[in-house]
CSV table of C-alpha atoms and ligand atoms in Angstrom, one decimal:
chain,number,residue,atom,x,y,z
O,1,MET,CA,56.5,43.2,85.4
O,2,LEU,CA,53.8,40.5,85.0
O,3,THR,CA,56.4,37.8,84.8
O,4,THR,CA,59.0,39.3,87.2
O,5,ARG,CA,58.9,38.6,90.9
O,6,PRO,CA,59.4,41.5,93.4
O,7,THR,CA,63.0,42.3,94.1
O,8,GLY,CA,64.4,40.4,97.1
O,9,THR,CA,61.9,37.5,96.9
O,10,ASN,CA,62.4,34.0,95.7
O,11,ASP,CA,60.5,31.2,93.9
O,12,PHE,CA,61.3,27.8,95.3
O,13,LEU,CA,60.6,25.4,92.5
O,14,PRO,CA,60.0,21.6,92.6
O,15,GLY,CA,63.4,20.1,93.2
O,16,GLU,CA,64.1,22.8,95.8
O,17,SER,CA,60.9,22.7,97.7
O,18,GLU,CA,61.6,19.1,98.8
O,19,LYS,CA,64.7,20.4,100.6
O,20,TRP,CA,62.5,23.0,102.4
O,21,GLN,CA,60.1,20.3,103.5
O,22,TYR,CA,63.0,18.2,104.7
O,23,ILE,CA,64.5,21.0,106.8
O,24,GLU,CA,61.1,22.0,108.1
O,25,GLN,CA,60.4,18.4,109.1
O,26,LEU,CA,63.8,18.2,110.8
O,27,CYS,CA,63.1,21.4,112.8
O,28,ARG,CA,59.7,20.0,113.8
O,29,GLN,CA,61.3,16.7,114.8
O,30,VAL,CA,64.0,18.3,117.0
O,31,CYS,CA,61.4,20.6,118.6
O,32,ALA,CA,59.2,17.6,119.4
O,33,GLU,CA,62.2,16.0,121.1
O,34,TYR,CA,63.0,19.1,123.1
O,35,GLY,CA,59.4,19.7,124.0
O,36,TYR,CA,58.6,22.8,121.9
O,37,GLN,CA,55.2,23.2,120.4
O,38,GLU,CA,54.2,25.1,117.2
O,39,ILE,CA,52.5,28.4,117.3
O,40,ARG,CA,51.1,29.8,114.0
O,41,LEU,CA,50.7,33.5,113.9
O,42,PRO,CA,49.5,36.3,111.6
O,43,ILE,CA,52.0,37.6,109.0
O,44,PHE,CA,51.1,41.1,109.9
O,45,GLU,CA,50.7,42.8,113.3
O,46,HIS,CA,50.0,46.3,114.6
O,47,THR,CA,53.1,48.4,113.8
O,48,GLU,CA,53.2,49.4,117.5
O,49,ALA,CA,54.2,45.8,118.4
O,50,TYR,CA,57.6,46.2,116.5
O,51,LEU,CA,58.2,49.8,117.7
O,52,ARG,CA,57.8,48.6,121.3
O,53,SER,CA,60.0,45.5,120.9
O,54,VAL,CA,62.5,45.5,118.1
O,55,GLY,CA,63.1,49.2,119.0
O,56,GLU,CA,62.9,52.7,117.5
O,57,THR,CA,66.7,52.8,117.0
O,58,SER,CA,67.0,49.5,115.3
O,59,ASP,CA,67.7,49.2,111.5
O,60,ILE,CA,64.5,47.2,111.1
O,61,VAL,CA,62.3,49.9,112.5
O,62,GLU,CA,64.2,52.8,111.0
O,63,LYS,CA,64.6,51.5,107.5
O,64,GLU,CA,63.2,48.1,106.8
O,65,MET,CA,59.6,47.7,107.8
O,66,TYR,CA,56.9,47.0,105.3
O,67,SER,CA,54.3,49.2,106.9
O,68,PHE,CA,50.9,50.2,105.6
O,69,GLU,CA,47.7,51.7,106.7
O,70,ASP,CA,44.7,49.4,106.2
O,71,LYS,CA,41.3,50.4,105.0
O,72,GLY,CA,40.3,51.2,108.6
O,73,PHE,CA,43.3,53.6,108.9
O,74,ARG,CA,45.1,51.2,111.3
O,75,HIS,CA,48.9,51.0,111.1
O,76,MET,CA,50.1,47.6,110.2
O,77,THR,CA,53.4,46.0,109.4
O,78,LEU,CA,54.3,42.7,107.7
O,79,ARG,CA,56.3,40.9,110.4
O,80,PRO,CA,60.0,41.5,110.1
O,81,GLU,CA,60.7,38.9,112.8
O,82,GLY,CA,58.8,36.5,115.0
O,83,THR,CA,59.5,37.4,118.6
O,84,ALA,CA,57.1,40.4,118.9
O,85,GLY,CA,54.1,38.5,117.5
O,86,THR,CA,54.8,35.5,119.8
O,87,VAL,CA,55.0,37.7,122.8
O,88,ARG,CA,51.7,39.4,121.8
O,89,ALA,CA,50.0,36.0,121.3
O,90,PHE,CA,51.4,34.6,124.6
O,91,LEU,CA,49.8,37.5,126.4
O,92,GLU,CA,46.6,37.8,124.4
O,93,ASN,CA,45.8,34.1,124.7
O,94,LYS,CA,46.8,34.0,128.4
O,95,LEU,CA,49.3,31.3,127.9
O,96,TYR,CA,50.9,32.6,131.1
O,97,ALA,CA,48.1,30.9,133.0
O,98,ASN,CA,49.5,27.5,132.1
O,99,PRO,CA,52.3,26.0,134.1
O,100,GLN,CA,55.6,27.6,133.0
O,101,PRO,CA,57.8,27.6,131.0
O,102,THR,CA,56.0,27.9,127.7
O,103,LYS,CA,58.2,26.5,124.9
O,104,LEU,CA,57.1,27.5,121.4
O,105,TYR,CA,58.4,27.4,117.8
O,106,TYR,CA,57.4,28.9,114.5
O,107,ILE,CA,58.3,28.5,110.8
O,108,GLY,CA,57.4,31.1,108.2
O,109,PRO,CA,58.1,34.1,106.1
O,110,MET,CA,59.4,37.4,107.5
O,111,PHE,CA,59.7,40.7,105.6
O,112,ARG,CA,62.4,43.4,105.7
O,113,TYR,CA,63.0,46.1,103.1
O,114,ASP,CA,66.7,45.3,103.1
O,115,LYS,CA,69.3,45.7,100.2
O,116,PRO,CA,69.0,42.3,98.5
O,117,GLN,CA,72.2,40.2,98.0
O,118,ALA,CA,73.1,36.6,98.4
O,119,GLY,CA,71.7,35.5,101.7
O,120,ARG,CA,69.7,38.7,102.3
O,121,TYR,CA,66.2,39.0,100.9
O,122,ARG,CA,63.1,41.1,101.4
O,123,GLN,CA,61.0,38.0,102.0
O,124,PHE,CA,62.8,35.3,103.9
O,125,ASN,CA,61.9,32.4,106.1
O,126,GLN,CA,62.8,31.8,109.7
O,127,PHE,CA,62.5,28.9,112.0
O,128,GLY,CA,62.4,30.3,115.5
O,129,VAL,CA,61.8,29.3,119.1
O,130,GLU,CA,60.7,31.4,122.1
O,131,VAL,CA,60.6,30.3,125.7
O,132,PHE,CA,58.6,32.3,128.3
O,133,GLY,CA,58.7,32.0,132.1
O,134,ALA,CA,62.2,30.6,132.7
O,135,ASP,CA,65.2,32.6,133.9
O,136,HIS,CA,67.6,29.8,134.7
O,137,ALA,CA,70.8,29.7,132.5
O,138,ALA,CA,69.9,26.1,131.7
O,139,ILE,CA,67.1,27.3,129.4
O,140,ASP,CA,69.6,29.6,127.6
O,141,ALA,CA,71.9,26.6,127.1
O,142,GLU,CA,68.9,24.5,125.9
O,143,VAL,CA,67.9,26.9,123.2
O,144,ILE,CA,71.4,27.3,122.0
O,145,ALA,CA,71.8,23.5,122.0
O,146,LEU,CA,68.6,23.1,120.1
O,147,ALA,CA,69.9,25.3,117.3
O,148,VAL,CA,73.3,23.5,117.2
O,149,GLU,CA,71.6,20.1,117.2
O,150,ILE,CA,69.7,21.0,114.0
O,151,PHE,CA,72.9,22.0,112.3
O,152,ARG,CA,74.6,18.9,113.6
O,153,ARG,CA,72.0,16.6,112.1
O,154,LEU,CA,72.3,18.3,108.8
O,155,GLY,CA,76.0,17.6,108.9
O,156,LEU,CA,77.1,21.3,108.7
O,157,THR,CA,80.7,22.1,109.7
O,158,GLY,CA,82.6,25.3,110.3
O,159,LEU,CA,80.0,26.7,112.6
O,160,THR,CA,80.8,29.0,115.6
O,161,VAL,CA,78.5,30.0,118.4
O,162,LYS,CA,79.3,33.6,119.4
O,163,LEU,CA,78.2,34.5,122.8
O,164,ASN,CA,77.9,37.6,124.9
O,165,THR,CA,76.0,39.1,127.8
O,166,VAL,CA,74.5,42.5,127.0
O,167,GLY,CA,73.3,43.7,130.4
O,168,CYS,CA,69.9,44.3,132.0
O,169,ALA,CA,67.8,47.1,133.4
O,170,GLN,CA,70.2,47.3,136.4
O,171,CYS,CA,73.5,47.5,134.7
O,172,ARG,CA,72.7,48.9,131.2
O,173,PRO,CA,71.9,52.6,132.1
O,174,SER,CA,75.3,53.2,133.7
O,175,HIS,CA,77.0,51.3,130.9
O,176,MET,CA,75.2,53.4,128.3
O,177,GLU,CA,76.5,56.6,130.1
O,178,GLU,CA,80.1,55.2,130.1
O,179,LEU,CA,79.8,54.4,126.4
O,180,LYS,CA,78.6,57.9,125.6
O,181,ILE,CA,81.5,59.4,127.5
O,182,TYR,CA,83.9,57.1,125.8
O,183,PHE,CA,82.6,57.5,122.2
O,184,ARG,CA,82.2,61.3,122.4
O,185,GLN,CA,86.0,61.5,122.5
O,186,TYR,CA,86.1,59.8,119.1
O,187,GLU,CA,83.0,61.2,117.5
O,188,ASP,CA,84.8,62.4,114.4
O,189,LYS,CA,86.1,58.9,113.8
O,190,LEU,CA,82.7,57.3,113.8
O,191,CYS,CA,80.5,56.7,110.7
O,192,ALA,CA,77.5,58.9,110.2
O,193,THR,CA,75.1,56.1,111.5
O,194,CYS,CA,77.2,55.7,114.7
O,195,ARG,CA,77.4,59.4,115.3
O,196,ASP,CA,73.6,59.3,115.2
O,197,ARG,CA,73.6,56.3,117.5
O,198,LEU,CA,75.9,57.9,120.0
O,199,GLU,CA,73.2,59.7,122.0
O,200,ARG,CA,70.3,57.4,121.2
O,201,ASN,CA,71.8,53.9,121.5
O,202,PRO,CA,75.6,53.8,121.9
O,203,LEU,CA,75.6,50.1,122.5
O,204,ARG,CA,75.0,49.5,118.8
O,205,ILE,CA,78.3,51.2,118.0
O,206,LEU,CA,80.0,48.1,119.5
O,207,ASP,CA,78.9,45.9,116.6
O,208,CYS,CA,79.3,48.4,113.7
O,209,LYS,CA,81.1,46.8,110.8
O,210,GLU,CA,82.8,50.0,109.6
O,211,GLU,CA,86.6,49.8,110.1
O,212,GLY,CA,86.8,53.2,111.8
O,213,CYS,CA,84.1,52.4,114.3
O,214,LYS,CA,85.5,48.9,114.9
O,215,ALA,CA,88.9,50.4,115.7
O,216,VAL,CA,87.3,52.9,118.2
O,217,ALA,CA,85.0,50.2,119.7
O,218,LYS,CA,88.0,48.1,120.6
O,219,GLY,CA,88.8,50.4,123.5
O,220,ALA,CA,85.2,50.8,124.7
O,221,PRO,CA,84.0,49.4,128.0
O,222,THR,CA,82.4,46.0,127.2
O,223,THR,CA,79.1,44.7,128.3
O,224,ILE,CA,80.9,42.0,130.2
O,225,GLU,CA,82.9,44.5,132.2
O,226,ALA,CA,79.8,46.5,132.9
O,227,ALA,CA,77.6,43.5,133.8
O,228,CYS,CA,76.1,43.6,137.3
O,229,ASP,CA,76.6,40.6,139.6
O,230,VAL,CA,73.3,38.9,138.6
O,231,CYS,CA,74.1,39.2,134.9
O,232,SER,CA,77.7,38.0,135.5
O,233,ALA,CA,76.6,35.0,137.5
O,234,HIS,CA,74.0,34.1,134.8
O,235,PHE,CA,76.6,34.3,132.1
O,236,GLN,CA,79.0,32.2,134.1
O,237,LYS,CA,76.4,29.6,134.6
O,238,LEU,CA,75.4,29.6,131.0
O,239,GLN,CA,79.0,28.8,130.0
O,240,GLU,CA,79.1,26.0,132.6
O,241,TYR,CA,75.9,24.4,131.2
O,242,LEU,CA,77.2,24.7,127.6
O,243,ASP,CA,80.5,23.2,128.7
O,244,ALA,CA,78.6,20.4,130.4
O,245,ILE,CA,77.0,19.3,127.2
O,246,GLY,CA,80.0,19.9,124.9
O,247,VAL,CA,78.5,22.9,123.0
O,248,ARG,CA,81.5,24.9,121.9
O,249,TYR,CA,81.3,28.7,121.8
O,250,GLU,CA,83.4,31.8,121.5
O,251,ILE,CA,82.9,34.9,123.6
O,252,ASP,CA,82.4,38.0,121.4
O,253,THR,CA,82.4,41.2,123.5
O,254,ASN,CA,81.2,43.2,120.4
O,255,LEU,CA,78.1,41.1,119.8
O,256,VAL,CA,75.1,43.2,120.9
O,257,ARG,CA,72.6,42.2,118.1
O,258,GLY,CA,70.5,44.6,116.0
O,259,LEU,CA,67.3,44.3,117.9
O,260,ASP,CA,66.8,46.4,121.0
O,261,TYR,CA,65.0,43.9,123.3
O,262,TYR,CA,67.9,41.8,124.3
O,263,THR,CA,69.0,41.5,127.9
O,264,ARG,CA,71.8,39.3,129.3
O,265,THR,CA,72.4,36.4,126.8
O,266,ALA,CA,73.0,37.4,123.2
O,267,PHE,CA,74.2,34.8,120.6
O,268,GLU,CA,74.7,34.3,117.0
O,269,ILE,CA,75.7,31.2,115.0
O,270,VAL,CA,78.0,32.1,112.2
O,271,ILE,CA,79.3,29.9,109.4
O,272,ASP,CA,82.5,30.9,107.7
O,273,SER,CA,81.3,30.0,104.2
O,274,VAL,CA,78.3,32.3,103.6
O,275,GLY,CA,80.0,35.5,102.2
O,276,SER,CA,81.6,37.7,104.9
O,277,ALA,CA,78.7,40.0,105.7
O,278,GLN,CA,75.8,37.5,105.7
O,279,ASN,CA,77.5,34.9,107.8
O,280,ALA,CA,75.0,34.8,110.6
O,281,ILE,CA,72.8,31.8,110.1
O,282,ALA,CA,71.0,32.2,113.4
O,283,GLY,CA,70.7,34.8,116.1
O,284,GLY,CA,68.9,35.1,119.4
O,285,GLY,CA,69.1,35.9,123.0
O,286,ARG,CA,67.2,36.7,126.2
O,287,TYR,CA,64.6,39.4,126.4
O,288,ASN,CA,63.6,39.8,130.1
O,289,GLY,CA,61.4,42.8,130.4
O,290,LEU,CA,59.8,42.6,127.0
O,291,LEU,CA,56.6,41.0,128.2
O,292,ALA,CA,56.2,43.8,130.8
O,293,GLN,CA,56.8,46.3,127.9
O,294,PHE,CA,53.8,44.7,126.2
O,295,GLY,CA,51.8,45.2,129.4
O,296,GLY,CA,52.0,41.7,130.7
O,297,ASP,CA,53.5,40.3,133.9
O,298,ASP,CA,57.3,40.6,134.0
O,299,LEU,CA,58.0,37.0,132.8
O,300,PRO,CA,61.4,36.4,131.3
O,301,GLY,CA,61.9,35.2,127.7
O,302,ILE,CA,64.6,33.8,125.4
O,303,GLY,CA,64.7,32.6,121.9
O,304,PHE,CA,66.5,32.5,118.5
O,305,ALA,CA,65.7,32.3,114.8
O,306,ILE,CA,67.5,30.5,112.0
O,307,GLY,CA,67.4,32.1,108.6
O,308,LEU,CA,66.3,29.2,106.4
O,309,GLU,CA,67.5,30.7,103.0
O,310,ARG,CA,71.0,31.1,104.6
O,311,LEU,CA,70.8,27.6,105.9
O,312,LEU,CA,70.0,26.2,102.4
O,313,LEU,CA,72.8,28.3,100.9
O,314,THR,CA,75.3,26.9,103.4
O,315,LEU,CA,74.2,23.4,102.7
O,316,LYS,CA,74.8,24.0,99.0
O,317,GLU,CA,78.2,25.6,99.7
O,318,GLN,CA,79.2,22.7,101.8
O,319,GLY,CA,78.1,20.2,99.2
O,320,ILE,CA,75.6,18.5,101.5
O,321,GLU,CA,72.9,16.6,99.7
O,322,LEU,CA,69.7,16.2,101.7
O,323,PRO,CA,68.2,12.7,101.5
O,324,VAL,CA,65.2,13.8,99.5
O,325,SER,CA,63.8,11.8,96.6
O,326,THR,CA,61.1,12.6,94.0
O,327,ALA,CA,61.5,9.4,92.2
O,328,PRO,CA,58.3,7.3,91.8
O,329,ALA,CA,58.5,3.7,92.8
O,330,VAL,CA,56.4,2.6,89.8
O,331,TYR,CA,55.8,4.1,86.4
O,332,VAL,CA,52.9,2.7,84.5
O,333,ALA,CA,53.2,2.6,80.7
O,334,PRO,CA,50.1,1.7,78.8
O,335,LEU,CA,49.9,1.2,75.0
O,336,GLY,CA,46.6,1.8,73.4
O,337,GLU,CA,43.2,3.2,74.6
O,338,SER,CA,42.0,0.1,76.5
O,339,ALA,CA,45.3,-0.2,78.2
O,340,GLN,CA,45.0,3.5,79.2
O,341,LYS,CA,42.0,2.8,81.4
O,342,GLU,CA,43.5,-0.4,82.9
O,343,ALA,CA,46.7,1.7,83.7
O,344,PHE,CA,44.6,4.4,85.4
O,345,VAL,CA,42.9,1.7,87.6
O,346,LEU,CA,46.2,0.1,88.4
O,347,THR,CA,47.8,3.5,89.2
O,348,GLN,CA,45.0,4.3,91.6
O,349,ALA,CA,45.3,0.8,93.3
O,350,LEU,CA,49.0,1.3,93.8
O,351,ARG,CA,48.5,4.8,95.2
O,352,GLU,CA,45.9,3.4,97.6
O,353,LYS,CA,48.6,1.1,98.9
O,354,GLY,CA,50.8,4.2,99.6
O,355,ILE,CA,53.1,3.5,96.6
O,356,TYR,CA,54.2,6.6,94.7
O,357,THR,CA,53.1,5.8,91.2
O,358,GLU,CA,53.3,7.9,87.9
O,359,LYS,CA,51.8,7.2,84.6
O,360,ASP,CA,51.7,8.7,81.1
O,361,TYR,CA,48.8,11.0,80.3
O,362,LEU,CA,49.8,12.0,76.8
O,363,GLY,CA,49.5,8.8,74.8
O,364,LYS,CA,53.2,8.6,74.2
O,365,SER,CA,54.9,5.7,72.4
O,366,LEU,CA,56.4,2.9,74.5
O,367,LYS,CA,59.9,4.2,73.7
O,368,ALA,CA,59.0,7.7,74.9
O,369,GLN,CA,57.3,6.2,78.0
O,370,MET,CA,60.4,4.2,78.9
O,371,LYS,CA,62.5,7.4,78.5
O,372,ALA,CA,60.1,9.2,80.9
O,373,ALA,CA,60.3,6.3,83.4
O,374,ASP,CA,64.1,6.7,83.2
O,375,ARG,CA,64.0,10.4,83.7
O,376,PHE,CA,61.7,10.0,86.7
O,377,HIS,CA,64.2,7.4,88.1
O,378,ALA,CA,61.3,5.0,88.6
O,379,LYS,CA,62.3,1.7,90.3
O,380,TYR,CA,59.8,-0.4,88.3
O,381,THR,CA,57.9,0.2,85.0
O,382,VAL,CA,54.7,-1.7,84.3
O,383,ILE,CA,54.1,-2.2,80.6
O,384,LEU,CA,50.5,-2.7,79.6
O,385,GLY,CA,50.0,-3.6,76.0
O,386,ASP,CA,47.0,-5.0,74.2
O,387,SER,CA,48.4,-8.5,73.9
O,388,GLU,CA,49.3,-8.7,77.6
O,389,LEU,CA,45.9,-7.3,78.5
O,390,GLU,CA,44.2,-10.0,76.4
O,391,LYS,CA,46.0,-12.6,78.6
O,392,GLY,CA,45.2,-10.6,81.8
O,393,MET,CA,48.9,-10.0,82.3
O,394,ALA,CA,51.4,-7.1,82.5
O,395,ILE,CA,55.1,-6.9,82.1
O,396,VAL,CA,57.1,-5.5,85.0
O,397,ARG,CA,60.6,-4.1,84.3
O,398,GLU,CA,63.1,-3.6,87.1
O,399,MET,CA,64.7,-0.4,85.8
O,400,THR,CA,68.3,-0.7,87.1
O,401,SER,CA,68.9,-4.3,86.1
O,402,GLY,CA,66.6,-4.2,83.0
O,403,ASP,CA,65.1,-7.6,84.2
O,404,GLN,CA,61.5,-8.2,83.1
O,405,TYR,CA,58.9,-10.6,84.2
O,406,GLU,CA,55.2,-11.2,83.6
O,407,VAL,CA,52.6,-10.9,86.4
O,408,GLN,CA,48.8,-11.5,86.4
O,409,LEU,CA,47.0,-8.2,86.4
O,410,ASN,CA,45.0,-9.1,89.5
O,411,GLN,CA,48.1,-9.8,91.5
O,412,LEU,CA,50.2,-6.9,90.2
O,413,ALA,CA,49.5,-4.4,93.1
O,414,GLU,CA,50.3,-7.1,95.7
O,415,ASP,CA,53.4,-8.2,93.8
O,416,LEU,CA,54.8,-4.7,93.6
O,417,GLU,CA,53.9,-3.9,97.2
O,418,GLY,CA,55.9,-7.0,98.3
O,419,ARG,CA,58.9,-6.1,96.1
O,420,LEU,CA,59.0,-2.5,97.4
O,421,LYS,CA,58.8,-3.4,101.1
M,1,HAM,P1,67.7,38.3,113.5
M,1,HAM,O1,69.2,38.2,113.9
M,1,HAM,O2,67.3,39.6,113.0
M,1,HAM,O3,66.9,37.9,114.8
M,1,HAM,O4,67.4,37.2,112.4
M,1,HAM,C1,67.6,35.8,112.7
M,1,HAM,C2,68.2,35.2,111.4
M,1,HAM,O5,67.3,35.5,110.3
M,1,HAM,C3,69.5,35.8,110.9
M,1,HAM,O6,70.6,35.2,111.6
M,1,HAM,C4,69.5,35.5,109.5
M,1,HAM,O7,70.0,34.1,109.3
M,1,HAM,C5,68.1,35.5,109.1
M,1,HAM,N1,67.8,36.8,108.4
M,1,HAM,C6,67.6,38.0,109.0
M,1,HAM,N2,67.4,39.0,108.0
M,1,HAM,C7,67.4,38.3,106.8
M,1,HAM,C8,67.3,38.7,105.5
M,1,HAM,N3,67.0,40.0,105.1
M,1,HAM,N4,67.4,37.8,104.5
M,1,HAM,C9,67.6,36.5,104.8
M,1,HAM,N5,67.8,36.0,106.1
M,1,HAM,C10,67.7,36.9,107.1
M,1,HAM,C11,65.6,37.9,114.9
M,1,HAM,O8,64.8,37.9,113.9
M,1,HAM,C12,65.1,37.6,116.3
M,1,HAM,N6,63.6,37.6,116.3
M,1,HAM,C13,65.6,36.2,116.8
M,1,HAM,C14,65.1,35.9,118.1
M,1,HAM,C15,64.1,35.1,118.5
M,1,HAM,N7,65.6,36.5,119.2
M,1,HAM,C16,64.9,36.0,120.3
M,1,HAM,N8,64.0,35.2,119.9
């Protein structure tokens, strides 16, 4: 146990962690260009926050939450997603008092007690955005475009934006009644989970993956058919805005999403390559009414989250190499004790110039140090031997060509700085 990580968690080792940094940096960059600011939130919240938002009938609340009672007997939950915490923070910190909309993003770990498999973990990371205070379909189109832009910059292909409108407080109640009437006729053909959903949340039957339920759901009244005029007009406008910027999408009438807070826009971005079940790389939608459920003013909201593990898996599957490098520009190879100290001073001087420099710490032979420099893929190796030191000189070797030259020690840092520019 001591050397085994918990099921469904991952260690990201050097070599892999640079890719995470690259992706996180890209997300931050795109957010800066679209005007989204970072919010950093607790990793646990009061359990109530998720019951109220994600919803009592969702898989997350029913089966997947890491909940615990703290030493003060308060019910807490490790965050399974980022929307509830962001809504809580928006209200608690009175961000609604600022000019609206408020455009936020977050990056960090989420926790769901799910059955682990490729692309599905118990601790996973999301990059997500949330926008509060804007109802216009242009903002729905903007958040979808932001997600697509991140994937575009990474060079991902085979990506489909699936889009639906899932109704609102006006049109959903009558649609739910219609769905109950419809599905009751086929109750015996539904899976056990959907039979249970029938009275509590029949909408979820629409996106059940069981074949029997899928067949029955085909004939069910869709959310698009049931949409009120306002939802229909909003959905229409969203499509016009996406068309205007060339973001392609497919309408999927069965897409209702697994969290209960969605109203109107619901979307997922799926990639063909990540196994068949775990192909949603991002998901989101509008959640008008959620802020009011938290006791705030009834401001609208919309957002999405990308699953970063799934994103990395997809990059790997598509053979996309991120431009990350861990190679030092300079490797300093001293020979002998007096050279060790000189090498240490030189290493520090190069680092102060912002040059990534490595050195030997183990007193290796010159041959072993040259091997190490090769393994590091260093651009230059500086060889400091006793005879060179006596002359106040060092040998610099350009590693790809093998060319060597001598430089005066007191000019070495400037020389290398100039060559590496
Ligand atoms: P979600 O669809 O539950 O939505 O999760 C978003 C993404 O997180 C998924 O598309 C998937 O890539 C990733 N993900 C979910 N569960 C796992 C898991 N167990 N292992 C690995 N990756 C996973 C939400 O979380 C919403 N809060 C999104 C949102 C923001 N809606 C509005 N604003």
